[in-house]
Coordinates of C-alpha atoms and ligand atoms in Angstrom, one line a residue:
M105 CA -11.6 -9.0 -5.5
K106 CA -8.8 -6.6 -6.4
L107 CA -9.8 -3.4 -8.1
L108 CA -7.6 -4.0 -11.1
D109 CA -8.8 -7.6 -11.6
I110 CA -12.1 -6.0 -12.6
F111 CA -10.4 -4.2 -15.4
M112 CA -8.3 -6.6 -17.3
S113 CA -8.9 -4.5 -20.3
L114 CA -7.2 -1.5 -18.7
K115 CA -4.1 -3.5 -17.6
S116 CA -1.7 -2.4 -20.2
D117 CA -2.8 1.2 -20.2
M118 CA -2.6 1.3 -16.4
R119 CA 0.9 -0.1 -16.6
Y120 CA 1.8 2.8 -18.9
I121 CA 0.2 5.2 -16.4
E122 CA 2.2 3.6 -13.6
D123 CA 5.5 4.1 -15.5
E124 CA 4.6 7.7 -16.3
L125 CA 3.7 8.4 -12.7
D126 CA 7.1 7.1 -11.7
K127 CA 8.9 9.2 -14.3
S128 CA 6.8 12.3 -13.5
I129 CA 8.1 12.6 -9.9
R130 CA 11.8 11.8 -10.6
S131 CA 14.2 14.6 -10.3
D132 CA 17.9 15.0 -9.5
H133 CA 17.1 16.0 -5.9
A134 CA 17.8 12.9 -3.9
L135 CA 15.6 13.5 -0.9
L136 CA 12.6 14.7 -2.9
N137 CA 13.0 11.6 -5.1
K138 CA 13.0 9.4 -2.0
T139 CA 10.1 11.0 -0.2
S140 CA 7.8 11.2 -3.2
L141 CA 8.7 7.7 -4.5
H142 CA 8.1 6.3 -1.0
L143 CA 4.3 7.1 -1.2
L144 CA 4.1 6.1 -4.9
K145 CA 5.7 2.7 -4.3
A146 CA 3.5 2.0 -1.3
G147 CA 0.8 1.3 -3.8
G148 CA -2.8 2.6 -3.6
K149 CA -5.8 1.8 -5.6
R150 CA -5.2 4.3 -8.5
I151 CA -8.9 4.6 -8.8
R152 CA -8.8 8.2 -10.1
P153 CA -6.6 7.3 -13.1
V154 CA -8.9 4.3 -13.8
F155 CA -11.8 6.7 -14.0
V156 CA -9.9 8.9 -16.4
L157 CA -9.2 6.0 -18.7
L158 CA -12.8 4.7 -18.6
A159 CA -14.3 8.1 -19.2
G160 CA -11.9 8.5 -22.1
Q161 CA -13.5 5.6 -23.9
F162 CA -16.6 7.7 -24.6
G163 CA -14.6 10.1 -26.8
H164 CA -11.7 9.7 -29.2
Y165 CA -9.6 7.5 -26.9
S166 CA -6.0 8.8 -26.9
L167 CA -3.8 7.2 -24.2
E168 CA -1.2 10.0 -24.6
R169 CA -3.8 12.8 -23.8
L170 CA -5.5 10.7 -21.1
K171 CA -2.1 10.1 -19.5
S172 CA -1.6 13.8 -18.8
V173 CA -5.0 13.9 -17.0
A174 CA -4.6 10.6 -15.2
V175 CA -1.1 11.2 -13.9
S176 CA -1.9 14.7 -12.9
L177 CA -5.0 13.6 -10.9
E178 CA -3.2 10.8 -9.1
L179 CA -0.4 13.2 -8.2
I180 CA -2.8 15.8 -6.9
H181 CA -4.5 13.0 -4.8
M182 CA -1.0 11.9 -3.6
A183 CA 0.1 15.4 -2.6
S184 CA -3.1 15.9 -0.7
L185 CA -2.5 12.7 1.2
V186 CA 1.0 13.7 2.2
H187 CA -0.4 17.0 3.5
D188 CA -3.4 15.2 5.1
D189 CA -1.1 13.0 7.1
V190 CA 0.6 16.0 8.5
I191 CA -2.7 17.5 9.6
D192 CA -4.0 14.2 10.9
D193 CA -0.6 13.3 12.5
A194 CA -0.9 9.9 10.9
E195 CA 1.8 7.3 11.4
T196 CA 0.9 4.9 8.6
R197 CA -0.8 5.1 5.2
R198 CA -1.1 2.3 2.6
G199 CA 0.4 0.0 5.3
Q200 CA 3.7 2.0 5.3
L201 CA 5.1 4.8 7.4
T202 CA 3.8 8.2 6.2
V203 CA 6.3 10.7 4.8
K204 CA 5.7 12.8 7.9
S205 CA 6.6 10.0 10.3
K206 CA 9.5 8.5 8.2
W207 CA 11.0 12.0 7.8
D208 CA 9.2 14.9 9.4
N209 CA 6.4 17.4 9.0
R210 CA 8.5 20.0 7.2
I211 CA 9.8 17.5 4.7
A212 CA 6.2 16.2 4.2
M213 CA 4.9 19.7 3.5
Y214 CA 7.6 20.3 0.8
T215 CA 7.1 16.8 -0.6
G216 CA 3.4 17.6 -1.0
D217 CA 4.2 20.9 -2.6
Y218 CA 6.6 19.2 -4.9
I219 CA 4.1 16.6 -6.0
F220 CA 1.5 19.3 -6.6
A221 CA 4.0 21.2 -8.8
K222 CA 4.7 18.0 -10.8
A223 CA 1.0 17.6 -11.3
L224 CA 0.7 21.0 -12.8
F225 CA 3.7 20.3 -15.0
V226 CA 2.2 17.1 -16.4
L227 CA -1.1 18.8 -17.1
S228 CA 0.6 21.5 -19.0
E229 CA 1.0 19.0 -21.8
L230 CA -2.6 19.8 -22.6
S231 CA -3.2 23.3 -23.8
D232 CA -7.0 23.6 -23.3
P233 CA -7.5 26.3 -20.6
H234 CA -10.9 24.9 -19.7
I235 CA -9.2 21.8 -18.4
H236 CA -6.8 23.8 -16.2
R237 CA -9.7 25.9 -14.8
I238 CA -11.8 22.9 -13.9
L239 CA -8.9 21.3 -12.1
S240 CA -7.8 24.5 -10.2
K241 CA -11.4 24.9 -9.0
A242 CA -11.5 21.4 -7.8
M243 CA -8.3 21.9 -5.9
V244 CA -9.6 25.0 -4.3
Q245 CA -12.7 23.1 -3.2
M246 CA -10.6 20.3 -1.8
T247 CA -8.7 22.8 0.3
I248 CA -11.9 24.4 1.6
G249 CA -13.2 20.9 2.5
E250 CA -10.1 20.1 4.5
M251 CA -10.3 23.5 6.3
E252 CA -13.9 22.9 7.0
Q253 CA -13.1 19.5 8.5
I254 CA -10.8 21.2 11.0
R255 CA -13.4 23.8 11.8
Y256 CA -15.9 21.0 12.6
F257 CA -13.6 18.9 14.7
F258 CA -15.4 17.6 17.8
R259 CA -18.7 19.3 16.9
Y260 CA -21.1 16.6 17.6
E261 CA -24.1 18.8 16.9
Q262 CA -23.3 19.1 13.2
S263 CA -25.9 18.2 10.6
V264 CA -25.7 15.5 7.9
R265 CA -25.9 18.3 5.4
E266 CA -22.8 19.9 6.7
Y267 CA -21.0 16.6 6.6
L268 CA -22.1 16.0 3.0
L269 CA -21.0 19.4 1.9
R270 CA -17.6 18.7 3.4
I271 CA -17.0 15.4 1.7
R272 CA -18.4 16.7 -1.5
R273 CA -15.5 19.2 -1.4
K274 CA -12.7 17.1 0.0
T275 CA -13.3 14.0 -2.0
A276 CA -16.3 13.8 -4.4
L277 CA -15.4 16.7 -6.7
L278 CA -12.0 15.2 -7.5
F279 CA -13.7 12.0 -8.5
A280 CA -16.2 14.0 -10.6
V281 CA -13.4 15.9 -12.3
S282 CA -11.4 12.7 -13.0
C283 CA -14.3 11.5 -15.1
Q284 CA -15.1 14.9 -16.6
L285 CA -11.5 15.7 -17.6
G286 CA -10.9 12.2 -19.0
A287 CA -14.0 12.9 -21.1
I288 CA -13.1 16.5 -22.2
A289 CA -9.5 15.6 -23.0
V290 CA -10.6 13.3 -25.8
G291 CA -13.5 15.4 -27.1
T292 CA -16.4 13.6 -25.6
H293 CA -19.9 15.0 -26.3
P294 CA -20.8 17.5 -23.5
T295 CA -24.0 15.6 -22.6
H296 CA -21.8 12.5 -22.0
S297 CA -19.1 14.3 -20.1
R298 CA -21.8 15.7 -17.8
A299 CA -23.2 12.2 -17.2
L300 CA -19.6 11.1 -16.4
Y301 CA -19.2 14.0 -14.0
D302 CA -22.4 13.0 -12.2
F303 CA -21.2 9.4 -12.1
G304 CA -17.8 10.4 -10.6
Y305 CA -19.5 12.7 -8.1
N306 CA -21.9 10.1 -6.8
V307 CA -19.2 7.4 -6.6
G308 CA -17.0 9.9 -4.8
M309 CA -19.6 10.6 -2.2
A310 CA -20.1 6.9 -1.6
F311 CA -16.3 6.4 -1.6
Q312 CA -15.8 8.9 1.3
I313 CA -18.8 7.6 3.3
G314 CA -17.3 4.1 2.8
D315 CA -13.9 5.4 3.9
D316 CA -15.5 6.8 7.0
I317 CA -17.3 3.6 7.7
L318 CA -14.1 1.6 7.3
D319 CA -12.3 3.8 9.8
I320 CA -14.9 2.6 12.3
C321 CA -15.4 -1.0 11.2
G322 CA -12.3 -2.0 9.3
T323 CA -9.2 -3.7 10.6
E324 CA -5.7 -2.2 10.6
K325 CA -4.7 -4.8 8.0
Q326 CA -7.6 -3.7 5.7
I327 CA -7.2 0.0 5.9
G328 CA -3.4 0.3 6.3
K329 CA -3.7 2.4 9.5
P330 CA -5.3 1.9 12.9
P331 CA -9.1 2.2 13.0
G332 CA -10.6 5.0 15.0
S333 CA -8.2 7.5 13.6
D334 CA -11.0 9.9 12.6
I335 CA -12.5 10.1 16.0
R336 CA -9.2 10.4 17.8
Q337 CA -8.5 13.4 15.6
G338 CA -11.9 14.9 16.2
N339 CA -13.4 14.1 12.8
I340 CA -17.0 13.3 13.4
T341 CA -18.2 11.3 10.4
L342 CA -21.6 10.1 9.1
P343 CA -22.2 7.0 11.2
L344 CA -21.6 8.9 14.4
I345 CA -23.6 12.0 13.3
L346 CA -26.5 9.7 12.5
A347 CA -26.2 7.7 15.7
L348 CA -26.2 10.9 17.7
Q349 CA -29.6 11.8 16.3
D350 CA -31.5 9.0 18.0
D351 CA -29.3 6.3 19.6
P352 CA -30.2 5.3 23.2
H353 CA -26.5 5.7 24.0
R354 CA -26.3 9.2 22.7
E355 CA -25.3 10.8 26.1
M356 CA -22.6 8.1 26.5
M357 CA -21.3 8.8 23.0
I358 CA -21.0 12.5 23.7
A359 CA -19.1 11.8 27.0
H360 CA -16.7 9.7 25.0
I361 CA -16.2 12.4 22.4
D362 CA -15.5 14.9 25.1
A363 CA -13.0 12.6 26.7
V364 CA -11.2 12.2 23.4
R365 CA -11.1 16.0 23.0
E366 CA -9.9 16.7 26.5
S367 CA -7.2 14.0 26.3
D368 CA -6.0 15.3 22.9
G369 CA -6.9 12.1 21.2
Q370 CA -5.3 9.9 23.8
A371 CA -8.5 8.5 25.4
D372 CA -9.4 4.9 24.5
T373 CA -12.0 4.9 21.7
S374 CA -12.8 1.2 21.5
D375 CA -16.1 1.5 23.5
L376 CA -17.2 4.4 21.3
L377 CA -16.3 2.6 18.1
Q378 CA -18.2 -0.5 19.4
M379 CA -21.3 1.6 20.1
I380 CA -21.2 3.1 16.6
R381 CA -20.8 -0.3 15.0
E382 CA -23.9 -1.5 16.8
S383 CA -25.9 1.6 16.1
N384 CA -28.6 2.3 13.6
G385 CA -26.4 5.2 12.5
L386 CA -24.0 2.8 10.9
K387 CA -26.8 1.1 8.9
R388 CA -28.2 4.4 7.8
A389 CA -24.8 5.5 6.6
E390 CA -24.5 2.3 4.6
Q391 CA -27.9 3.0 3.1
L392 CA -26.9 6.5 2.1
S393 CA -23.8 5.2 0.4
E394 CA -25.9 2.7 -1.5
L395 CA -28.2 5.5 -2.6
Y396 CA -25.2 7.4 -4.1
I397 CA -24.1 4.2 -5.8
A398 CA -27.6 3.9 -7.3
K399 CA -27.4 7.5 -8.5
A400 CA -24.0 6.8 -10.1
I401 CA -25.4 3.9 -11.9
E402 CA -28.4 6.0 -13.1
A403 CA -25.9 8.4 -14.7
V404 CA -24.2 5.5 -16.5
H405 CA -27.5 4.7 -18.2
L406 CA -27.4 8.1 -19.9
L407 CA -24.2 7.1 -21.7
P408 CA -24.0 5.5 -25.2
E409 CA -23.5 1.8 -25.6
Q410 CA -19.9 1.0 -24.8
S411 CA -18.0 -1.8 -23.0
A412 CA -16.7 0.9 -20.5
K413 CA -20.3 1.2 -19.2
R414 CA -20.1 -2.2 -17.7
S415 CA -16.8 -1.3 -16.1
L416 CA -18.2 1.8 -14.6
I417 CA -21.1 -0.1 -13.1
D418 CA -18.6 -2.7 -11.7
I419 CA -16.4 0.0 -10.2
A420 CA -19.5 1.6 -8.6
H421 CA -20.4 -1.7 -7.0
F422 CA -16.8 -2.2 -5.9
V423 CA -16.8 1.2 -4.2
G424 CA -20.2 0.4 -2.5
K425 CA -18.7 -2.8 -1.0
R426 CA -15.1 -1.9 -0.7
T427 CA -13.1 -3.3 2.2
Y428 CA -9.8 -1.5 1.6
Ligands
IPE217 C1 -7.9 8.1 0.4 O1 -8.1 7.8 -0.9 C2 -8.4 9.4 0.7 C3 -9.9 9.5 0.5 C4 -10.4 10.3 -0.3 C5 -10.7 8.7 1.3 P1 -7.8 6.4 -1.6 O2 -8.6 5.4 -0.7 O3 -8.2 6.4 -3.0 O4 -6.3 6.2 -1.3 P2 -5.3 5.2 -2.1 O5 -4.8 6.0 -3.2 O6 -6.0 4.0 -2.5 O7 -4.2 5.0 -1.1
IPE218 C1 -9.4 12.2 2.6 O1 -9.9 12.1 3.8 C2 -8.3 13.2 2.5 C3 -8.3 14.0 1.3 C4 -9.3 14.2 0.6 C5 -7.1 14.8 1.1 P1 -9.4 11.2 4.9 O2 -8.7 11.9 5.9 O3 -10.6 10.4 5.4 O4 -8.4 10.2 4.2 P2 -7.6 9.1 5.0 O5 -8.7 8.3 5.8 O6 -6.6 9.7 5.8 O7 -7.1 8.2 3.9
MG219 MG1 -6.8 11.5 6.8
MG220 MG1 -10.4 8.4 6.3

């Protein structure tokens, strides 16, 4: 099931957001136009804008105000991906060449900066300083999360807690804030914007755990890039952290991780991936993701009766089971 099929009701508003996204990054600089449109046109799930619009249904829904938040959040997400692909040395994203591989690293860094700047510009349509503070803080946390990820590369002795703190920062907070800002922008009652924040946070945690599972279990066609990218880069994610706790192949897994590090990511990872796929660690990671989905749904129950509640629950289930 395609994500947007779940939300027929959002279709026309999402089309408007899509047009505004396109407009927001156009400028008279030919190369910046090309590089930023390249990623925009490659598609993507647009899940953060969808959250903004759904959260906005618990207040005085105004597409014009929600647009500023939705476009800005998708741009921040996109900019972070352009930079992330430089750090990860990733060739493909969304099934297309990354900006860094189609052009080069320098162009990708400036493209990311450019898209970040455009995000700030769009958000300036809203004058509430509270909104700007919340978003700035989330961006700082995201950066810390990405820095921490580098610091933890190849550390196979790391704890689940350290992993969870990292994904909270790099992914979940932006989901939380998508819901929270959608709510605040249209004057939603604080109790409800808090519940929406909790919903977004928990879905975001499950989303990143799912992303990390897909990197181990997905196919290139599903995830738009070769599987095993995380481990080649040194990023030890939840299924592996859990497998290393008690798997009978623990020592072999460690030897594989060392081989990947010593070969600068060139060593073959297929045996390691296979061991993780067959491990209990993978099952436990899936269970933890389900736990976050359950918590997200609990938060939805605190919201007033509204058709958007059903959509939030559907989206939570989609994230729990996503295959792309
Ligand atoms: C990718 O996010 C980065 C993560 C936080 C895992 P998405 O999976 O939302 O990327 P697109 O926008 O659909 O390409
Ligand atoms: C998400 O992490 C990146 C950001 C939050 C910027 P990943 O590194 O797992 O994202 P993918 O797998 O490259 O899409
Ligand atoms: Mg990455
Ligand atoms: Mg990933």
